[in-house]
Short mmCIF file of N, CA, C and O in Angstrom, two decimals:
data_model
loop_
_atom_site.label_atom_id
_atom_site.label_comp_id
_atom_site.label_asym_id
_atom_site.label_seq_id
_atom_site.Cartn_x
_atom_site.Cartn_y
_atom_site.Cartn_z
N MET A 1 -14.26 -2.22 -30.30
CA MET A 1 -14.75 -1.75 -28.73
C MET A 1 -15.07 -2.79 -27.74
O MET A 1 -15.17 -2.87 -26.73
N LYS A 2 -16.12 -3.56 -28.40
CA LYS A 2 -16.61 -4.75 -27.33
C LYS A 2 -15.72 -5.72 -26.87
O LYS A 2 -15.81 -6.11 -25.53
N LYS A 3 -14.25 -5.85 -27.42
CA LYS A 3 -13.23 -6.67 -27.20
C LYS A 3 -12.70 -6.03 -25.71
O LYS A 3 -12.21 -6.72 -24.85
N ALA A 4 -12.28 -4.58 -26.34
CA ALA A 4 -11.62 -3.94 -25.15
C ALA A 4 -12.36 -4.08 -23.71
O ALA A 4 -12.07 -3.95 -22.88
N LEU A 5 -13.91 -3.53 -24.00
CA LEU A 5 -14.94 -3.65 -22.87
C LEU A 5 -14.65 -4.79 -22.30
O LEU A 5 -14.76 -5.02 -21.06
N LEU A 6 -14.81 -6.03 -22.79
CA LEU A 6 -14.72 -7.34 -22.16
C LEU A 6 -13.44 -7.77 -21.45
O LEU A 6 -13.34 -8.39 -20.53
N ALA A 7 -12.26 -7.31 -22.52
CA ALA A 7 -10.98 -7.28 -21.74
C ALA A 7 -10.57 -6.64 -20.44
O ALA A 7 -10.63 -7.03 -19.21
N LEU A 8 -11.46 -5.59 -20.10
CA LEU A 8 -11.62 -4.62 -19.17
C LEU A 8 -12.20 -5.26 -18.18
O LEU A 8 -11.88 -5.35 -16.89
N PHE A 9 -13.71 -5.70 -18.22
CA PHE A 9 -14.04 -6.39 -17.56
C PHE A 9 -13.74 -7.57 -16.75
O PHE A 9 -13.33 -7.89 -15.33
N LEU A 10 -12.99 -8.47 -17.74
CA LEU A 10 -12.30 -9.56 -17.30
C LEU A 10 -11.01 -9.20 -16.21
O LEU A 10 -10.75 -9.73 -15.28
N ALA A 11 -10.33 -8.39 -16.48
CA ALA A 11 -9.12 -7.79 -15.83
C ALA A 11 -9.75 -7.42 -14.48
O ALA A 11 -9.11 -7.62 -13.53
N ILE A 12 -10.92 -6.37 -14.58
CA ILE A 12 -11.31 -5.96 -13.10
C ILE A 12 -11.89 -7.43 -12.54
O ILE A 12 -11.47 -7.14 -11.31
N GLY A 13 -12.34 -8.11 -13.03
CA GLY A 13 -12.89 -9.28 -11.96
C GLY A 13 -11.60 -10.30 -11.82
O GLY A 13 -11.69 -10.70 -10.58
N PHE A 14 -10.77 -10.34 -12.40
CA PHE A 14 -9.52 -10.91 -11.99
C PHE A 14 -8.81 -10.41 -10.80
O PHE A 14 -8.47 -10.86 -9.88
N PHE A 15 -8.89 -9.00 -10.76
CA PHE A 15 -8.06 -8.50 -9.72
C PHE A 15 -8.81 -8.34 -8.39
O PHE A 15 -8.48 -8.37 -7.28
N ALA A 16 -10.26 -8.36 -8.64
CA ALA A 16 -11.15 -8.45 -7.44
C ALA A 16 -10.76 -9.67 -6.92
O ALA A 16 -10.87 -9.81 -5.62
N HIS A 17 -11.06 -10.89 -7.87
CA HIS A 17 -10.72 -11.97 -7.15
C HIS A 17 -9.35 -12.10 -6.84
O HIS A 17 -9.35 -12.58 -5.41
N ALA A 18 -8.17 -11.87 -7.29
CA ALA A 18 -7.07 -11.84 -6.51
C ALA A 18 -6.96 -11.38 -5.21
O ALA A 18 -6.38 -11.88 -4.29
N GLN A 19 -7.69 -10.09 -5.26
CA GLN A 19 -7.41 -9.71 -3.59
C GLN A 19 -8.06 -10.68 -2.77
O GLN A 19 -7.19 -10.88 -1.44
N SER A 20 -9.20 -11.28 -3.04
CA SER A 20 -9.64 -11.81 -1.90
C SER A 20 -8.89 -13.14 -1.71
O SER A 20 -9.02 -13.83 -0.62
N ILE A 21 -7.86 -13.51 -2.69
CA ILE A 21 -7.16 -14.93 -2.11
C ILE A 21 -5.86 -14.69 -1.03
O ILE A 21 -5.37 -15.22 -0.80
N ASP A 22 -5.77 -12.91 -0.76
CA ASP A 22 -4.72 -12.34 0.27
C ASP A 22 -5.21 -13.19 1.55
O ASP A 22 -4.74 -12.97 2.69
N TYR A 23 -6.58 -13.58 1.70
CA TYR A 23 -7.28 -13.99 3.29
C TYR A 23 -7.73 -15.45 2.92
O TYR A 23 -8.28 -15.73 1.84
N ASN A 24 -7.41 -16.02 3.87
CA ASN A 24 -7.94 -17.36 4.00
C ASN A 24 -9.35 -17.42 4.81
O ASN A 24 -9.52 -17.05 5.73
N VAL A 25 -10.26 -17.70 3.95
CA VAL A 25 -11.82 -17.45 4.26
C VAL A 25 -12.48 -18.66 4.02
O VAL A 25 -13.42 -18.77 3.58
N HIS A 26 -11.66 -19.57 4.45
CA HIS A 26 -12.41 -21.08 4.71
C HIS A 26 -13.46 -20.93 5.34
O HIS A 26 -13.41 -20.33 6.41
N LYS A 27 -14.64 -21.61 4.78
CA LYS A 27 -16.09 -21.69 5.33
C LYS A 27 -16.32 -20.17 5.44
O LYS A 27 -17.50 -19.67 6.44
N GLY A 28 -16.00 -19.51 4.62
CA GLY A 28 -16.36 -18.14 4.40
C GLY A 28 -16.30 -17.02 5.65
O GLY A 28 -16.84 -15.62 5.02
N TYR A 29 -15.42 -17.43 6.23
CA TYR A 29 -14.92 -16.07 7.29
C TYR A 29 -13.33 -16.37 7.49
O TYR A 29 -12.81 -17.26 7.28
N ALA A 30 -12.88 -15.35 7.94
CA ALA A 30 -11.42 -15.10 8.45
C ALA A 30 -11.19 -16.32 9.63
O ALA A 30 -12.25 -16.50 10.59
N ALA A 31 -10.15 -16.98 9.53
CA ALA A 31 -9.87 -17.96 10.67
C ALA A 31 -10.72 -19.26 10.98
O ALA A 31 -11.39 -19.38 12.08
N ASN A 32 -11.44 -19.09 9.88
CA ASN A 32 -12.22 -20.57 9.71
C ASN A 32 -13.66 -20.16 10.64
O ASN A 32 -14.28 -20.93 11.05
N GLY A 33 -13.93 -19.04 10.83
CA GLY A 33 -14.93 -18.23 11.54
C GLY A 33 -14.54 -18.39 13.28
O GLY A 33 -15.58 -18.41 13.83
N TYR A 34 -13.40 -18.78 13.52
CA TYR A 34 -12.76 -18.55 15.10
C TYR A 34 -12.89 -17.00 15.19
O TYR A 34 -12.49 -15.96 14.32
N ASP A 35 -12.69 -16.63 16.30
CA ASP A 35 -12.97 -15.43 17.17
C ASP A 35 -11.28 -15.06 17.20
O ASP A 35 -10.80 -15.54 18.04
N VAL A 36 -11.14 -14.30 16.36
CA VAL A 36 -9.72 -13.59 16.13
C VAL A 36 -9.12 -12.96 17.34
O VAL A 36 -8.13 -12.98 17.95
N VAL A 37 -10.16 -12.26 18.33
CA VAL A 37 -10.01 -11.85 19.45
C VAL A 37 -9.23 -12.42 20.79
O VAL A 37 -8.73 -12.29 21.44
N SER A 38 -10.15 -13.98 20.69
CA SER A 38 -10.28 -15.06 21.83
C SER A 38 -8.48 -15.55 21.46
O SER A 38 -8.33 -15.91 22.79
N TYR A 39 -7.95 -15.81 20.43
CA TYR A 39 -6.78 -16.20 20.51
C TYR A 39 -5.65 -15.10 21.61
O TYR A 39 -4.80 -16.04 21.96
N PHE A 40 -6.13 -14.05 21.69
CA PHE A 40 -5.12 -13.44 22.55
C PHE A 40 -5.38 -13.54 24.27
O PHE A 40 -4.56 -12.99 24.65
N SER A 41 -6.48 -14.13 24.12
CA SER A 41 -6.47 -14.57 25.60
C SER A 41 -6.14 -16.13 25.95
O SER A 41 -6.26 -16.51 26.85
N GLY A 42 -5.08 -16.87 24.73
CA GLY A 42 -4.44 -18.06 24.90
C GLY A 42 -5.74 -19.23 24.64
O GLY A 42 -5.20 -20.23 24.73
N LYS A 43 -6.93 -18.70 24.14
CA LYS A 43 -7.60 -19.77 23.79
C LYS A 43 -8.52 -19.47 22.27
O LYS A 43 -8.87 -18.56 21.90
N ALA A 44 -8.59 -20.68 21.59
CA ALA A 44 -9.08 -20.53 20.31
C ALA A 44 -10.95 -20.61 20.45
O ALA A 44 -11.32 -22.12 20.76
N HIS A 45 -11.83 -19.84 20.35
CA HIS A 45 -13.03 -20.20 20.33
C HIS A 45 -13.95 -19.75 19.00
O HIS A 45 -13.55 -18.69 18.46
N GLU A 46 -14.61 -20.48 18.66
CA GLU A 46 -15.42 -20.35 17.48
C GLU A 46 -16.36 -19.10 17.38
O GLU A 46 -17.00 -19.16 18.83
N GLY A 47 -16.48 -18.25 16.62
CA GLY A 47 -17.32 -17.15 16.79
C GLY A 47 -19.00 -17.59 16.42
O GLY A 47 -19.17 -18.89 15.80
N LEU A 48 -19.90 -16.57 16.64
CA LEU A 48 -21.22 -17.06 16.81
C LEU A 48 -21.61 -15.88 15.35
O LEU A 48 -21.17 -14.73 15.67
N LYS A 49 -22.58 -16.44 14.66
CA LYS A 49 -23.17 -15.64 13.49
C LYS A 49 -23.77 -14.21 13.84
O LYS A 49 -23.73 -13.41 13.24
N GLU A 50 -24.41 -14.27 15.19
CA GLU A 50 -24.86 -12.84 15.82
C GLU A 50 -24.01 -11.95 16.33
O GLU A 50 -23.92 -10.45 16.17
N TYR A 51 -22.59 -12.28 16.03
CA TYR A 51 -21.60 -11.41 16.25
C TYR A 51 -20.52 -11.50 15.17
O TYR A 51 -19.34 -12.00 15.24
N THR A 52 -20.97 -10.88 13.92
CA THR A 52 -20.03 -10.86 12.77
C THR A 52 -20.00 -9.33 12.44
O THR A 52 -20.91 -8.43 12.35
N THR A 53 -18.98 -9.25 11.92
CA THR A 53 -18.60 -7.90 11.02
C THR A 53 -17.74 -8.26 10.09
O THR A 53 -17.26 -9.20 9.89
N GLU A 54 -17.36 -7.13 9.29
CA GLU A 54 -16.56 -7.27 8.05
C GLU A 54 -15.46 -6.16 8.29
O GLU A 54 -15.69 -5.33 8.58
N TYR A 55 -14.16 -6.54 7.98
CA TYR A 55 -12.98 -5.44 7.64
C TYR A 55 -12.37 -5.94 6.25
O TYR A 55 -11.90 -7.18 6.21
N ASP A 56 -11.91 -5.02 5.75
CA ASP A 56 -11.13 -5.03 4.62
C ASP A 56 -11.88 -6.26 3.37
O ASP A 56 -11.18 -7.12 2.75
N GLY A 57 -13.25 -6.24 3.36
CA GLY A 57 -13.81 -7.33 2.35
C GLY A 57 -14.01 -8.79 3.10
O GLY A 57 -14.24 -9.40 2.30
N VAL A 58 -13.55 -8.99 4.15
CA VAL A 58 -13.82 -10.15 4.69
C VAL A 58 -14.72 -10.42 6.00
O VAL A 58 -14.55 -9.38 6.95
N LYS A 59 -15.60 -11.25 5.99
CA LYS A 59 -16.29 -11.36 7.37
C LYS A 59 -15.48 -11.98 8.44
O LYS A 59 -14.67 -12.88 8.26
N TYR A 60 -15.59 -11.75 9.55
CA TYR A 60 -15.28 -11.97 10.96
C TYR A 60 -16.15 -12.76 12.08
O TYR A 60 -17.24 -11.74 12.17
N LYS A 61 -16.30 -13.74 12.74
CA LYS A 61 -17.36 -14.03 13.64
C LYS A 61 -16.47 -13.90 15.03
O LYS A 61 -15.39 -13.97 15.08
N PHE A 62 -17.09 -13.46 15.98
CA PHE A 62 -16.85 -13.36 17.20
C PHE A 62 -17.74 -14.51 18.50
O PHE A 62 -18.94 -14.20 18.16
N GLU A 63 -17.02 -14.49 19.50
CA GLU A 63 -17.98 -15.29 20.49
C GLU A 63 -18.90 -14.12 21.34
O GLU A 63 -19.71 -14.81 22.00
N SER A 64 -18.47 -12.88 21.36
CA SER A 64 -19.27 -12.02 22.15
C SER A 64 -19.15 -10.66 21.38
O SER A 64 -18.50 -10.33 20.48
N GLN A 65 -20.06 -9.96 21.91
CA GLN A 65 -20.30 -8.65 21.74
C GLN A 65 -18.98 -7.65 21.80
O GLN A 65 -18.30 -6.89 21.27
N SER A 66 -18.34 -7.82 22.96
CA SER A 66 -17.28 -7.28 23.55
C SER A 66 -16.03 -7.65 22.78
O SER A 66 -15.50 -6.75 22.26
N ASN A 67 -15.86 -9.02 22.17
CA ASN A 67 -14.74 -9.11 21.38
C ASN A 67 -14.98 -8.61 19.95
O ASN A 67 -13.89 -8.01 19.69
N MET A 68 -16.25 -8.53 19.66
CA MET A 68 -16.65 -7.69 18.15
C MET A 68 -16.18 -6.28 18.35
O MET A 68 -15.42 -5.96 17.50
N GLU A 69 -16.51 -5.81 19.20
CA GLU A 69 -16.20 -4.35 19.56
C GLU A 69 -14.70 -3.87 19.66
O GLU A 69 -14.00 -3.13 19.27
N LYS A 70 -13.94 -4.85 20.53
CA LYS A 70 -12.47 -4.75 20.57
C LYS A 70 -12.09 -4.87 19.18
O LYS A 70 -11.07 -4.18 18.89
N PHE A 71 -12.40 -5.82 18.27
CA PHE A 71 -12.09 -5.83 16.99
C PHE A 71 -12.32 -4.49 16.13
O PHE A 71 -11.33 -3.90 15.61
N MET A 72 -13.24 -4.33 16.15
CA MET A 72 -13.66 -3.10 15.34
C MET A 72 -13.00 -1.71 15.82
O MET A 72 -12.84 -0.82 15.00
N ALA A 73 -12.50 -1.68 17.18
CA ALA A 73 -11.82 -0.45 17.39
C ALA A 73 -10.44 -0.72 16.79
O ALA A 73 -9.51 0.47 16.81
N GLU A 74 -10.01 -1.53 16.90
CA GLU A 74 -8.44 -1.70 16.46
C GLU A 74 -8.07 -3.19 15.65
O GLU A 74 -7.31 -4.10 16.01
N PRO A 75 -8.98 -3.44 14.51
CA PRO A 75 -8.93 -4.42 13.58
C PRO A 75 -7.28 -4.99 12.95
O PRO A 75 -7.25 -6.10 13.64
N THR A 76 -6.55 -4.03 12.99
CA THR A 76 -5.21 -4.74 12.42
C THR A 76 -4.60 -5.41 13.64
O THR A 76 -3.60 -6.18 13.29
N ARG A 77 -4.77 -4.89 14.88
CA ARG A 77 -4.29 -5.65 15.85
C ARG A 77 -4.50 -7.00 16.23
O ARG A 77 -3.78 -8.02 16.57
N TYR A 78 -5.50 -7.50 15.58
CA TYR A 78 -5.98 -8.74 15.65
C TYR A 78 -6.05 -9.76 14.51
O TYR A 78 -6.27 -10.82 14.68
N LEU A 79 -5.63 -9.27 13.41
CA LEU A 79 -5.23 -9.65 12.10
C LEU A 79 -4.27 -11.14 12.21
O LEU A 79 -3.42 -10.73 12.62
N PRO A 80 -4.81 -12.18 11.64
CA PRO A 80 -3.71 -13.07 11.51
C PRO A 80 -2.90 -12.87 10.53
O PRO A 80 -3.19 -12.26 9.35
N GLU A 81 -1.33 -12.91 11.00
CA GLU A 81 -0.48 -12.91 10.04
C GLU A 81 -0.57 -13.62 8.56
O GLU A 81 -1.24 -14.83 8.56
N TYR A 82 -0.18 -13.26 7.41
CA TYR A 82 0.19 -13.95 6.24
C TYR A 82 -1.57 -14.52 5.87
O TYR A 82 -1.85 -15.28 5.36
N GLY A 83 -2.58 -13.36 6.03
CA GLY A 83 -3.83 -13.60 5.52
C GLY A 83 -4.41 -14.54 6.03
O GLY A 83 -5.33 -15.18 5.79
N GLY A 84 -3.89 -15.33 7.43
CA GLY A 84 -4.51 -16.14 7.92
C GLY A 84 -4.26 -17.89 7.33
O GLY A 84 -4.61 -18.72 7.88
N TYR A 85 -3.09 -17.65 6.71
CA TYR A 85 -2.51 -19.04 6.05
C TYR A 85 -1.81 -19.55 7.33
O TYR A 85 -0.78 -18.75 7.82
N CYS A 86 -1.11 -20.79 6.66
CA CYS A 86 -0.34 -21.32 7.53
C CYS A 86 1.14 -20.70 7.55
O CYS A 86 1.88 -20.35 6.24
N ALA A 87 1.42 -20.09 8.80
CA ALA A 87 2.79 -19.84 8.87
C ALA A 87 4.11 -20.38 8.26
O ALA A 87 4.89 -19.85 7.87
N TYR A 88 4.02 -21.65 8.85
CA TYR A 88 5.03 -22.46 8.29
C TYR A 88 5.26 -22.51 6.99
O TYR A 88 6.27 -22.52 6.44
N ALA A 89 3.83 -22.64 6.31
CA ALA A 89 4.20 -23.43 4.86
C ALA A 89 4.57 -21.97 4.14
O ALA A 89 5.29 -22.15 2.96
N VAL A 90 4.03 -20.75 4.63
CA VAL A 90 4.61 -19.34 4.01
C VAL A 90 5.95 -19.40 3.97
O VAL A 90 6.68 -18.86 3.18
N ALA A 91 6.88 -19.76 5.22
CA ALA A 91 8.00 -19.47 5.27
C ALA A 91 8.69 -20.59 4.67
O ALA A 91 9.88 -20.20 3.78
N VAL A 92 8.65 -21.92 4.72
CA VAL A 92 9.35 -22.79 3.87
C VAL A 92 9.26 -22.94 2.54
O VAL A 92 9.89 -23.31 1.83
N SER A 93 7.94 -22.60 2.14
CA SER A 93 7.54 -23.25 0.72
C SER A 93 6.76 -22.37 -0.13
O SER A 93 6.77 -22.23 -1.46
N GLY A 94 6.57 -21.05 0.48
CA GLY A 94 6.16 -19.72 -0.11
C GLY A 94 4.74 -20.16 -0.70
O GLY A 94 4.31 -19.60 -1.77
N LYS A 95 3.79 -20.86 -0.09
CA LYS A 95 2.61 -21.34 -0.21
C LYS A 95 1.51 -20.96 0.60
O LYS A 95 1.52 -20.41 1.79
N LYS A 96 0.62 -20.71 -0.04
CA LYS A 96 -0.85 -20.57 1.02
C LYS A 96 -1.33 -21.85 1.45
O LYS A 96 -1.85 -22.50 0.27
N VAL A 97 -1.46 -22.30 2.65
CA VAL A 97 -2.01 -23.18 2.90
C VAL A 97 -3.21 -23.29 4.08
O VAL A 97 -2.98 -22.20 4.77
N ARG A 98 -4.19 -23.97 4.18
CA ARG A 98 -5.01 -23.93 4.83
C ARG A 98 -4.56 -24.15 6.27
O ARG A 98 -3.75 -24.91 6.42
N VAL A 99 -5.32 -23.84 7.40
CA VAL A 99 -4.73 -24.14 8.64
C VAL A 99 -6.07 -24.71 9.69
O VAL A 99 -7.16 -24.86 9.23
N ASP A 100 -5.70 -25.54 10.52
CA ASP A 100 -6.39 -25.59 11.89
C ASP A 100 -6.60 -24.36 12.64
O ASP A 100 -5.55 -24.09 12.98
N PRO A 101 -7.86 -23.91 12.87
CA PRO A 101 -7.80 -22.71 13.71
C PRO A 101 -7.82 -23.06 14.99
O PRO A 101 -7.07 -21.64 15.44
N GLU A 102 -7.58 -24.04 15.52
CA GLU A 102 -6.95 -24.14 16.96
C GLU A 102 -5.41 -24.35 17.13
O GLU A 102 -4.85 -24.84 18.37
N THR A 103 -4.56 -24.31 15.90
CA THR A 103 -3.46 -24.44 16.22
C THR A 103 -2.72 -23.23 15.94
O THR A 103 -2.88 -22.75 14.89
N PHE A 104 -2.33 -22.38 16.86
CA PHE A 104 -1.72 -21.13 16.69
C PHE A 104 -0.68 -20.79 17.75
O PHE A 104 -0.65 -21.25 18.71
N GLU A 105 -0.37 -19.70 17.40
CA GLU A 105 0.69 -19.27 18.36
C GLU A 105 0.77 -17.50 18.48
O GLU A 105 0.40 -16.92 17.38
N ILE A 106 0.73 -16.93 19.47
CA ILE A 106 0.96 -15.70 19.85
C ILE A 106 2.32 -15.25 19.97
O ILE A 106 3.05 -15.66 20.91
N ARG A 107 2.81 -14.49 18.98
CA ARG A 107 4.43 -14.25 19.07
C ARG A 107 4.59 -12.57 19.15
O ARG A 107 3.91 -12.18 18.01
N GLN A 108 5.22 -12.02 19.93
CA GLN A 108 5.61 -10.71 19.76
C GLN A 108 4.09 -9.97 19.56
O GLN A 108 3.96 -8.93 18.59
N GLY A 109 2.90 -10.44 19.92
CA GLY A 109 1.93 -9.79 19.78
C GLY A 109 0.98 -9.82 18.54
O GLY A 109 -0.02 -9.24 18.24
N LYS A 110 1.51 -10.80 17.65
CA LYS A 110 0.84 -11.09 16.51
C LYS A 110 0.20 -12.77 16.76
O LYS A 110 0.98 -13.54 17.22
N LEU A 111 -0.56 -12.86 15.90
CA LEU A 111 -1.23 -14.17 15.76
C LEU A 111 -0.67 -14.70 14.46
O LEU A 111 -1.02 -14.47 13.24
N TYR A 112 -0.46 -16.14 14.88
CA TYR A 112 0.00 -16.93 13.70
C TYR A 112 -0.86 -18.51 13.70
O TYR A 112 -0.95 -18.77 14.61
N LEU A 113 -1.04 -18.45 12.59
CA LEU A 113 -2.19 -20.13 12.35
C LEU A 113 -1.32 -20.85 11.84
O LEU A 113 -0.32 -20.60 10.64
N PHE A 114 -1.64 -22.21 11.85
CA PHE A 114 -0.71 -23.46 11.40
C PHE A 114 -1.77 -24.67 11.02
O PHE A 114 -2.80 -24.97 11.63
N TYR A 115 -1.16 -25.02 9.88
CA TYR A 115 -1.73 -26.57 9.50
C TYR A 115 -1.55 -27.54 10.66
O TYR A 115 -0.40 -27.66 10.92
N ASN A 116 -2.51 -28.27 10.70
CA ASN A 116 -2.29 -29.42 11.58
C ASN A 116 -3.21 -30.75 11.31
O ASN A 116 -4.47 -30.53 12.03
N ALA A 117 -2.78 -31.63 10.61
CA ALA A 117 -4.00 -32.56 10.25
C ALA A 117 -2.83 -33.75 10.28
O ALA A 117 -1.77 -33.92 9.71
N GLY A 118 -3.56 -35.10 10.37
CA GLY A 118 -2.58 -36.30 10.05
C GLY A 118 -1.85 -36.06 11.40
O GLY A 118 -1.82 -35.88 12.46
N ASN A 119 -0.49 -36.48 10.70
CA ASN A 119 0.77 -36.56 11.48
C ASN A 119 1.46 -35.24 11.27
O ASN A 119 2.72 -35.36 11.84
N THR A 120 1.12 -34.49 10.73
CA THR A 120 1.73 -32.95 10.60
C THR A 120 1.24 -31.91 11.43
O THR A 120 -0.10 -31.40 11.06
N ASN A 121 1.73 -31.19 12.41
CA ASN A 121 1.48 -30.57 12.97
C ASN A 121 2.56 -29.06 12.61
O ASN A 121 3.87 -29.32 13.30
N THR A 122 2.23 -28.47 12.08
CA THR A 122 3.13 -27.30 11.60
C THR A 122 3.93 -26.30 12.64
O THR A 122 4.85 -25.70 12.65
N LEU A 123 3.03 -26.28 13.61
CA LEU A 123 3.35 -25.38 14.84
C LEU A 123 4.60 -26.29 15.49
O LEU A 123 5.52 -25.44 15.73
N ASP A 124 4.05 -27.19 15.93
CA ASP A 124 5.64 -28.45 16.51
C ASP A 124 6.67 -28.13 15.54
O ASP A 124 7.89 -27.83 16.19
N LEU A 125 6.45 -28.01 14.12
CA LEU A 125 7.85 -27.77 13.30
C LEU A 125 8.36 -25.97 13.34
O LEU A 125 9.59 -26.28 13.72
N TRP A 126 7.42 -25.25 13.26
CA TRP A 126 7.90 -24.02 13.53
C TRP A 126 8.46 -23.82 14.80
O TRP A 126 9.49 -22.92 14.74
N LEU A 127 7.96 -24.30 15.95
CA LEU A 127 8.67 -24.31 17.21
C LEU A 127 10.13 -25.24 17.47
O LEU A 127 11.14 -24.43 18.14
N LYS A 128 10.12 -26.23 16.70
CA LYS A 128 11.56 -26.97 16.84
C LYS A 128 13.06 -26.33 15.92
O LYS A 128 13.76 -26.29 16.27
N GLU A 129 12.24 -25.71 14.79
CA GLU A 129 13.07 -25.04 13.86
C GLU A 129 13.21 -23.64 14.74
O GLU A 129 12.59 -23.34 15.77
N SER A 130 13.72 -22.60 14.01
CA SER A 130 13.99 -21.42 14.63
C SER A 130 12.59 -20.35 14.26
O SER A 130 12.70 -20.15 13.04
N PRO A 131 11.83 -19.98 15.20
CA PRO A 131 10.58 -19.58 14.72
C PRO A 131 11.22 -17.77 14.13
O PRO A 131 10.33 -17.28 13.35
N ASN A 132 12.18 -17.45 14.97
CA ASN A 132 12.50 -15.82 14.06
C ASN A 132 13.03 -16.29 12.97
O ASN A 132 12.60 -15.02 12.27
N VAL A 133 14.10 -16.97 12.70
CA VAL A 133 14.30 -17.47 11.08
C VAL A 133 13.31 -17.41 10.06
O VAL A 133 13.01 -16.93 9.15
N LEU A 134 12.12 -18.51 10.63
CA LEU A 134 11.16 -18.55 9.97
C LEU A 134 10.39 -17.69 9.56
O LEU A 134 9.67 -17.25 8.58
N LYS A 135 9.98 -16.85 10.80
CA LYS A 135 9.08 -15.37 10.72
C LYS A 135 9.87 -14.50 9.32
O LYS A 135 9.17 -13.96 8.64
N THR A 136 11.02 -14.32 9.57
CA THR A 136 11.79 -13.43 8.52
C THR A 136 11.52 -14.09 7.47
O THR A 136 11.27 -13.38 5.85
N LYS A 137 11.62 -15.44 6.94
CA LYS A 137 11.55 -15.76 5.64
C LYS A 137 9.92 -15.80 5.19
O LYS A 137 9.84 -15.76 4.00
N ALA A 138 9.26 -16.05 6.08
CA ALA A 138 7.56 -16.00 5.79
C ALA A 138 7.26 -14.53 5.15
O ALA A 138 6.72 -14.21 4.66
N ASP A 139 7.98 -13.47 6.19
CA ASP A 139 7.81 -12.38 5.78
C ASP A 139 8.23 -11.85 4.04
O ASP A 139 7.51 -11.23 3.72
N GLU A 140 9.37 -12.46 4.08
CA GLU A 140 9.88 -12.46 2.54
C GLU A 140 8.99 -12.94 1.84
O GLU A 140 8.67 -12.43 0.56
N ASN A 141 8.56 -14.01 1.93
CA ASN A 141 7.90 -15.04 0.80
C ASN A 141 6.49 -14.34 0.75
O ASN A 141 6.02 -14.24 -0.18
N TRP A 142 5.86 -13.72 1.76
CA TRP A 142 4.33 -13.02 1.77
C TRP A 142 4.32 -12.15 0.76
O TRP A 142 3.46 -11.68 -0.02
N LYS A 143 5.51 -11.20 0.66
CA LYS A 143 5.75 -10.39 -0.01
C LYS A 143 5.68 -10.50 -1.63
O LYS A 143 4.92 -9.92 -2.44
N LYS A 144 6.22 -11.75 -1.75
CA LYS A 144 6.10 -12.34 -3.42
C LYS A 144 4.67 -13.00 -3.48
O LYS A 144 4.19 -12.83 -4.57
N ILE A 145 4.05 -13.62 -2.61
CA ILE A 145 2.83 -14.64 -2.91
C ILE A 145 1.39 -13.91 -2.68
O ILE A 145 0.29 -14.13 -3.19
N LYS A 146 1.49 -12.42 -1.93
CA LYS A 146 0.40 -12.07 -1.35
C LYS A 146 -0.08 -11.10 -2.86
O LYS A 146 0.50 -10.62 -3.70
N ASN A 147 -1.53 -10.86 -3.09
CA ASN A 147 -1.75 -10.03 -4.27
C ASN A 147 -2.02 -8.68 -3.80
O ASN A 147 -2.01 -8.12 -2.50
N PRO A 148 -1.16 -7.57 -4.73
CA PRO A 148 -1.52 -6.06 -4.26
C PRO A 148 -2.46 -5.49 -3.91
O PRO A 148 -3.48 -6.02 -4.14
#
């Protein structure tokens, strides 16, 4: 009986942890603590701790009360695609890769974040290749690598 309870406890812990990796929460917040609403105005702004909320078990920071309220009214409108992981990496390799929160694209009303470090800017690669084809590949890969 104790073994069964232990196995159940471990399984619950595993699934609880597994769900959390569907979101890139580097630095403890979605989008590395950047205001996901601000991206839709064309600029990436860091959020402030005094404007913090939670959605789907993930913390979000905002630069203003107004942006936080916009998010709270329609959270799914502002969520980064692919859990906030690099859209290019999800498309090309089916991997969850951290991002540079200042490297992004809004495409068809959706927020895409990208890795950008050293000599590798995956947004440039995304744009040079076919973004629509890559988006289709990323959508397919995300179904395989995200947790239910």
